[in-house]
PDB file of C-alpha atoms and ligand atoms in Angstrom:
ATOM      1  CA  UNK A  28      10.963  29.424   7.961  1.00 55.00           C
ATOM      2  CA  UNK A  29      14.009  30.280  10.204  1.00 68.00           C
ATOM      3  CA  UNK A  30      14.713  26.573  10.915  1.00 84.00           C
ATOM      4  CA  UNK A  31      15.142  25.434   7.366  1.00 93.00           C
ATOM      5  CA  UNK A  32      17.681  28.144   6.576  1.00 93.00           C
ATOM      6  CA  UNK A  33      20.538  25.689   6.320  1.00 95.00           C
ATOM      7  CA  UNK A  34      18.447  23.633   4.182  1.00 95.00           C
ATOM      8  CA  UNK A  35      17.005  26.122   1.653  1.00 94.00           C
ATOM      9  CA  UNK A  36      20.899  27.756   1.849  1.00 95.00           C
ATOM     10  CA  UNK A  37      22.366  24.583   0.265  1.00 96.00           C
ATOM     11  CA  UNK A  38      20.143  24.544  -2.717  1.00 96.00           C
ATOM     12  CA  UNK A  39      18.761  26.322  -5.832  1.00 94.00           C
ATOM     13  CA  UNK A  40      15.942  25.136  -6.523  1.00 93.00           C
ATOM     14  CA  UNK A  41      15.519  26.272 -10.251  1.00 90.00           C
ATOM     15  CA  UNK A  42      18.246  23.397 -10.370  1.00 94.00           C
ATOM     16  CA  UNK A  43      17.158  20.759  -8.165  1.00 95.00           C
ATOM     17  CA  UNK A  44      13.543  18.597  -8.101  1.00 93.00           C
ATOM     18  CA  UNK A  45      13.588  18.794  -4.383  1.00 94.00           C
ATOM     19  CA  UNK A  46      10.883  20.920  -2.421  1.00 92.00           C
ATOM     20  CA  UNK A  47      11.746  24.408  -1.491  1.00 90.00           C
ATOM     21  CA  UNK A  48       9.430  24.539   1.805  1.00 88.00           C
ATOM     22  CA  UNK A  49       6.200  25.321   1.731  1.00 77.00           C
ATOM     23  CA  UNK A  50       6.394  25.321  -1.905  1.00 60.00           C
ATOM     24  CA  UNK A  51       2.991  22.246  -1.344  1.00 55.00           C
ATOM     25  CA  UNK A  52       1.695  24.747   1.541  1.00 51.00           C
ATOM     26  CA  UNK A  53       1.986  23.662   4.910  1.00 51.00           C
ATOM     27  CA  UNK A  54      -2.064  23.494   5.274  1.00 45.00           C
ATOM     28  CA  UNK A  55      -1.497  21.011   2.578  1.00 50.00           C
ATOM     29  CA  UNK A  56       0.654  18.513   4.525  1.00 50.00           C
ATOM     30  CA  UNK A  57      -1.648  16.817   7.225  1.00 52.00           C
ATOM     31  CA  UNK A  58       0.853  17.082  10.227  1.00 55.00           C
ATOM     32  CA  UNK A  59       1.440  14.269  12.301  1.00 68.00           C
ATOM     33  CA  UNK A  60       3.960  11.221  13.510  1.00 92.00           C
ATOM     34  CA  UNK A  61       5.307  10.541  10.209  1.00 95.00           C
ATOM     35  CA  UNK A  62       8.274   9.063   8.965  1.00 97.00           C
ATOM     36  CA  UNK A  63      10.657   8.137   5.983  1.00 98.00           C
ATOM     37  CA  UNK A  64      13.444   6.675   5.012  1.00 98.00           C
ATOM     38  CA  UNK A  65      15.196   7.452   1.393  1.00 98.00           C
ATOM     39  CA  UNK A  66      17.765   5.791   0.119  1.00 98.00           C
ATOM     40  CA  UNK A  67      20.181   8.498  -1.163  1.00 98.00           C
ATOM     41  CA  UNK A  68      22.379   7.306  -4.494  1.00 98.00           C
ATOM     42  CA  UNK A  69      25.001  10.604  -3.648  1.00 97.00           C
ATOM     43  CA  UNK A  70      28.414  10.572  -4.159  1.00 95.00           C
ATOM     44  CA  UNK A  71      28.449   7.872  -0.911  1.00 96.00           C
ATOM     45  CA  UNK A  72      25.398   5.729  -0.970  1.00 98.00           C
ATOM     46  CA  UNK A  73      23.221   6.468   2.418  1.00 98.00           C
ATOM     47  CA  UNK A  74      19.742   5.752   3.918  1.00 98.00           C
ATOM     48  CA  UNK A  75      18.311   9.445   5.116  1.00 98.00           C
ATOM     49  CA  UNK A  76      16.062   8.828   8.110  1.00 98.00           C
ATOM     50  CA  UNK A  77      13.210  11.714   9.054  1.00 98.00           C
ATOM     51  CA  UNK A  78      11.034  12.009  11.724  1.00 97.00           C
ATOM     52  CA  UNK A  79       8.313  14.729  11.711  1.00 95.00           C
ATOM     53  CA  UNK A  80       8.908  16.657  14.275  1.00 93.00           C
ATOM     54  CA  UNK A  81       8.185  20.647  15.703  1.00 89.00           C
ATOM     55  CA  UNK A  82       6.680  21.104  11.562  1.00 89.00           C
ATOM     56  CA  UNK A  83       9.959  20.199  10.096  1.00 93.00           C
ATOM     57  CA  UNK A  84      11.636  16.623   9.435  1.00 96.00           C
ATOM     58  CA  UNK A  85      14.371  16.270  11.909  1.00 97.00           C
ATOM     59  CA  UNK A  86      16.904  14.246   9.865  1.00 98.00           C
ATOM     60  CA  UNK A  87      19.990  11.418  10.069  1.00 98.00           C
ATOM     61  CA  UNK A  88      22.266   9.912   7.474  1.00 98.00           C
ATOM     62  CA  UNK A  89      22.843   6.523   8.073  1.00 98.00           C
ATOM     63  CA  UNK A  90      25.984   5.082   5.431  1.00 98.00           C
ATOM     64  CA  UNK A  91      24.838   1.754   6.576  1.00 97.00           C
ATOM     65  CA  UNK A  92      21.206   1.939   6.224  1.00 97.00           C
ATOM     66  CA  UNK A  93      19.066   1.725   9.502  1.00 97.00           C
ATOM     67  CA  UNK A  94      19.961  -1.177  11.845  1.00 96.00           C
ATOM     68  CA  UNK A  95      17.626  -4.191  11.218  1.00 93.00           C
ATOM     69  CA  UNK A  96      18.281  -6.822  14.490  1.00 94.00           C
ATOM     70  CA  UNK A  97      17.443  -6.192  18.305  1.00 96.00           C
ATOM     71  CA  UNK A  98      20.801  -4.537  19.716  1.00 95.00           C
ATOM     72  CA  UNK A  99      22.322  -3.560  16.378  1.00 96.00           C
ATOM     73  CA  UNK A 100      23.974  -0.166  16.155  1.00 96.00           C
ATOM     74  CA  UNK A 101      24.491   2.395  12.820  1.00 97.00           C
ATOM     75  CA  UNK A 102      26.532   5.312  12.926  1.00 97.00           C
ATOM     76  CA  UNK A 103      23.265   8.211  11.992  1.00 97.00           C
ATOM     77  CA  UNK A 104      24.704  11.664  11.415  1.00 96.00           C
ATOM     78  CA  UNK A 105      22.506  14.417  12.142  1.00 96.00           C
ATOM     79  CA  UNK A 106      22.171  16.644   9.408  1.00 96.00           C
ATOM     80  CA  UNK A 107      19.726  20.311   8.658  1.00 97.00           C
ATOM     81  CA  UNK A 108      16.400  19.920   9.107  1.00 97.00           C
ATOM     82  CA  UNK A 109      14.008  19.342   5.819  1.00 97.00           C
ATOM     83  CA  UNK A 110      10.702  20.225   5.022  1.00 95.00           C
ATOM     84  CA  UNK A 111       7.598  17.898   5.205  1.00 93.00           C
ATOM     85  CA  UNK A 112       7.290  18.102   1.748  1.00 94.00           C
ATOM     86  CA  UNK A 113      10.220  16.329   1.573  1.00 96.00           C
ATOM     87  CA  UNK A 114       8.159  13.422   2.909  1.00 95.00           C
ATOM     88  CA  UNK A 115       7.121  12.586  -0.403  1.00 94.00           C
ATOM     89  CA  UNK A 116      10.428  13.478  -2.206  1.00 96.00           C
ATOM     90  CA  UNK A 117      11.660  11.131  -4.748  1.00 97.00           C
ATOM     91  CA  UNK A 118      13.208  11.782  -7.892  1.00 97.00           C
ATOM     92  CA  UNK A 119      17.079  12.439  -9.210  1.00 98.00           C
ATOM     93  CA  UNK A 120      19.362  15.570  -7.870  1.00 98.00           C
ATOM     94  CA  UNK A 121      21.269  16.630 -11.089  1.00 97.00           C
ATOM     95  CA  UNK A 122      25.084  16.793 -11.373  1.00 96.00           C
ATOM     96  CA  UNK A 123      26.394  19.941  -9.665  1.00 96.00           C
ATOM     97  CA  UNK A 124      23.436  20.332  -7.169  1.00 97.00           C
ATOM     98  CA  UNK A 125      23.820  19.520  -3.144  1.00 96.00           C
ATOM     99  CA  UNK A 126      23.851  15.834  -2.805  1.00 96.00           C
ATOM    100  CA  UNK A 127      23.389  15.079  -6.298  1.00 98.00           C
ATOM    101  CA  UNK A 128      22.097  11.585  -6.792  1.00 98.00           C
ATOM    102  CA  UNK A 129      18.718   9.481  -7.118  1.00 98.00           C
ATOM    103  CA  UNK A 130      16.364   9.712  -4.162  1.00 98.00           C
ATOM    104  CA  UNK A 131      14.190   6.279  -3.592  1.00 98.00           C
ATOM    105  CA  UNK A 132      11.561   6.703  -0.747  1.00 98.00           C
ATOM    106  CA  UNK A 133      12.885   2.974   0.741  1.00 98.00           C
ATOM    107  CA  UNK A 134      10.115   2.936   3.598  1.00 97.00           C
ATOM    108  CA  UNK A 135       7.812   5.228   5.250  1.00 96.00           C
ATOM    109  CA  UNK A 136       4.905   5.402   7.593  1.00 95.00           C
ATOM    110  CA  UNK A 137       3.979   6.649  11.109  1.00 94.00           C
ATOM    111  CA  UNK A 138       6.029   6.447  14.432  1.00 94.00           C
ATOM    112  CA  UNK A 139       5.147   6.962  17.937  1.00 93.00           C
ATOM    113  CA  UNK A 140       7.332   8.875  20.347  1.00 93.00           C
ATOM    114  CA  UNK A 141       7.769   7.208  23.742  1.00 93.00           C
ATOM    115  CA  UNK A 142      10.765   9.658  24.658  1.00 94.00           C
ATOM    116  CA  UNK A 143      12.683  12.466  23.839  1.00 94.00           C
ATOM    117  CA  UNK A 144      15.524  14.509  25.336  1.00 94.00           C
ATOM    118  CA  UNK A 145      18.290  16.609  23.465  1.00 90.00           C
ATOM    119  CA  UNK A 146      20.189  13.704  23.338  1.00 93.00           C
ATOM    120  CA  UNK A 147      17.842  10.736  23.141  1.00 96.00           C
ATOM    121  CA  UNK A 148      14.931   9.754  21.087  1.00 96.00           C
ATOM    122  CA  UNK A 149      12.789   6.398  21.520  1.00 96.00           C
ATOM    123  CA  UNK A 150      10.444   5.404  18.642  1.00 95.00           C
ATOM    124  CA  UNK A 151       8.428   2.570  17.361  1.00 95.00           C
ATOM    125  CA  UNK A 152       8.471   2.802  13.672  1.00 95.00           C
ATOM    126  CA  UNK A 153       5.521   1.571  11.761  1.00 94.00           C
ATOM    127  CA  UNK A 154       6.566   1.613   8.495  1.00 95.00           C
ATOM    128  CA  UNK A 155       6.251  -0.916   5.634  1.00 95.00           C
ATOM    129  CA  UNK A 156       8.950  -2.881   5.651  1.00 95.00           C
ATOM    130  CA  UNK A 157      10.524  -1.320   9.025  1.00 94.00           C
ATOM    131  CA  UNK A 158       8.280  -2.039  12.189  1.00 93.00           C
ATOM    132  CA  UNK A 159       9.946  -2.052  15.894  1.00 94.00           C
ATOM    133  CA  UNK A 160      11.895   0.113  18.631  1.00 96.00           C
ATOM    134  CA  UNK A 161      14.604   2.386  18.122  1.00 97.00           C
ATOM    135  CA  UNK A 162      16.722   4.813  20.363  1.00 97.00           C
ATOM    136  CA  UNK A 163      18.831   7.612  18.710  1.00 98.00           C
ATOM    137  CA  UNK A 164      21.754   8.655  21.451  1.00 97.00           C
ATOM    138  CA  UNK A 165      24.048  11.658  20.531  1.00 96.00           C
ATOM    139  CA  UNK A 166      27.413  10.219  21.270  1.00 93.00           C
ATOM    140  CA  UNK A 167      28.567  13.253  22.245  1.00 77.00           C
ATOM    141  CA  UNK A 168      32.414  14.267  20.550  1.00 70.00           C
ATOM    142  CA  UNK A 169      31.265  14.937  17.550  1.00 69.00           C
ATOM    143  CA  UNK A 170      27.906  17.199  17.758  1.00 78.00           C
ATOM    144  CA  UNK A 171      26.483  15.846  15.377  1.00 93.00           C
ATOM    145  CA  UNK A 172      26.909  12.369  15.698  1.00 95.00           C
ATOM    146  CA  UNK A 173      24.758   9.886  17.232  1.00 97.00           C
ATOM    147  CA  UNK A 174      24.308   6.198  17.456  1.00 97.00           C
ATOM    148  CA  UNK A 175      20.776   4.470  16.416  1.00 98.00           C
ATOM    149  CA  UNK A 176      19.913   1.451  17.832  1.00 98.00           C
ATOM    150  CA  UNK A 177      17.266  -1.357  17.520  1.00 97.00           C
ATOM    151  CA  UNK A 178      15.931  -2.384  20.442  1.00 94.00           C
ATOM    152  CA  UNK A 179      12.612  -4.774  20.208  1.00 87.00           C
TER     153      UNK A 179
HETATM  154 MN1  LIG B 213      21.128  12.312   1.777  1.00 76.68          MN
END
């Protein structure tokens, strides 16, 4: 898949536990509005945030984790698009591999999209411990930075 050739580019995966895609089969993964948030142990500690989205996860890292009260902002850096077998993905990255570290799945569940541009993207997350409104906004200087913000 052409999209996840920056993902599957950064890894080996004789050497890493992570998913190469469609390694579960895509017919496998009931598609859908889902959602996840692991909490990355790498050389920086960092919440990844995914959103299924076009069959892939579009993902952020977050060093802070994702904001928890109405109006707080958290720097989110975009970074490649992961499979939706990643979805389930938990488990430790050895030594030597990309972003080698424990992966905890710290909340997951479904979202609904209520909008989307290139630069903007309003959710309600249902998750377990994560349920209200967020905006993503590309800030623009950097590419792939953008700003995500809790808003109800
Ligand atoms: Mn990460």
């Amino acid at each position: 898949m052409k999209k996840l050739k920056e993902y599957t580019g950064k890894r080996n995966f004789l050497h890493t536990p992570e998913p190469a895609p469609g390694i579960a089969g895509e017919a496998e993964v009931e598609e859908g509005g889902r959602f996840v948030v692991q909490e990355h142990h790498a050389r920086r500690l960092h919440w990844d945030f995914r959103l299924e989205m076009d069959s892939v996860l579009k993902s952020w890292a977050l060093p802070k984790g994702l904001p928890r009260e109405n109006g707080e902002r958290r720097l989110a850096v975009e970074v490649e698009d992961h499979p939706l077998e990643y979805l389930n993905f938990q488990g430790i990255i050895p030594e030597g591999n990309y972003g080698a570290g424990k992966v905890i799945i710290w909340d997951r569940g479904r979202y609904a999209l209520l909008e989307k541009t290139s630069r903007k993207i309003k959710v309600v997350l249902l998750g377990e411990l994560i349920r209200g409104a967020y905006v993503l906004i590309k800030t623009g200087k950097e590419n792939n930075q953008w700003l995500m913000i809790k808003f109800q």
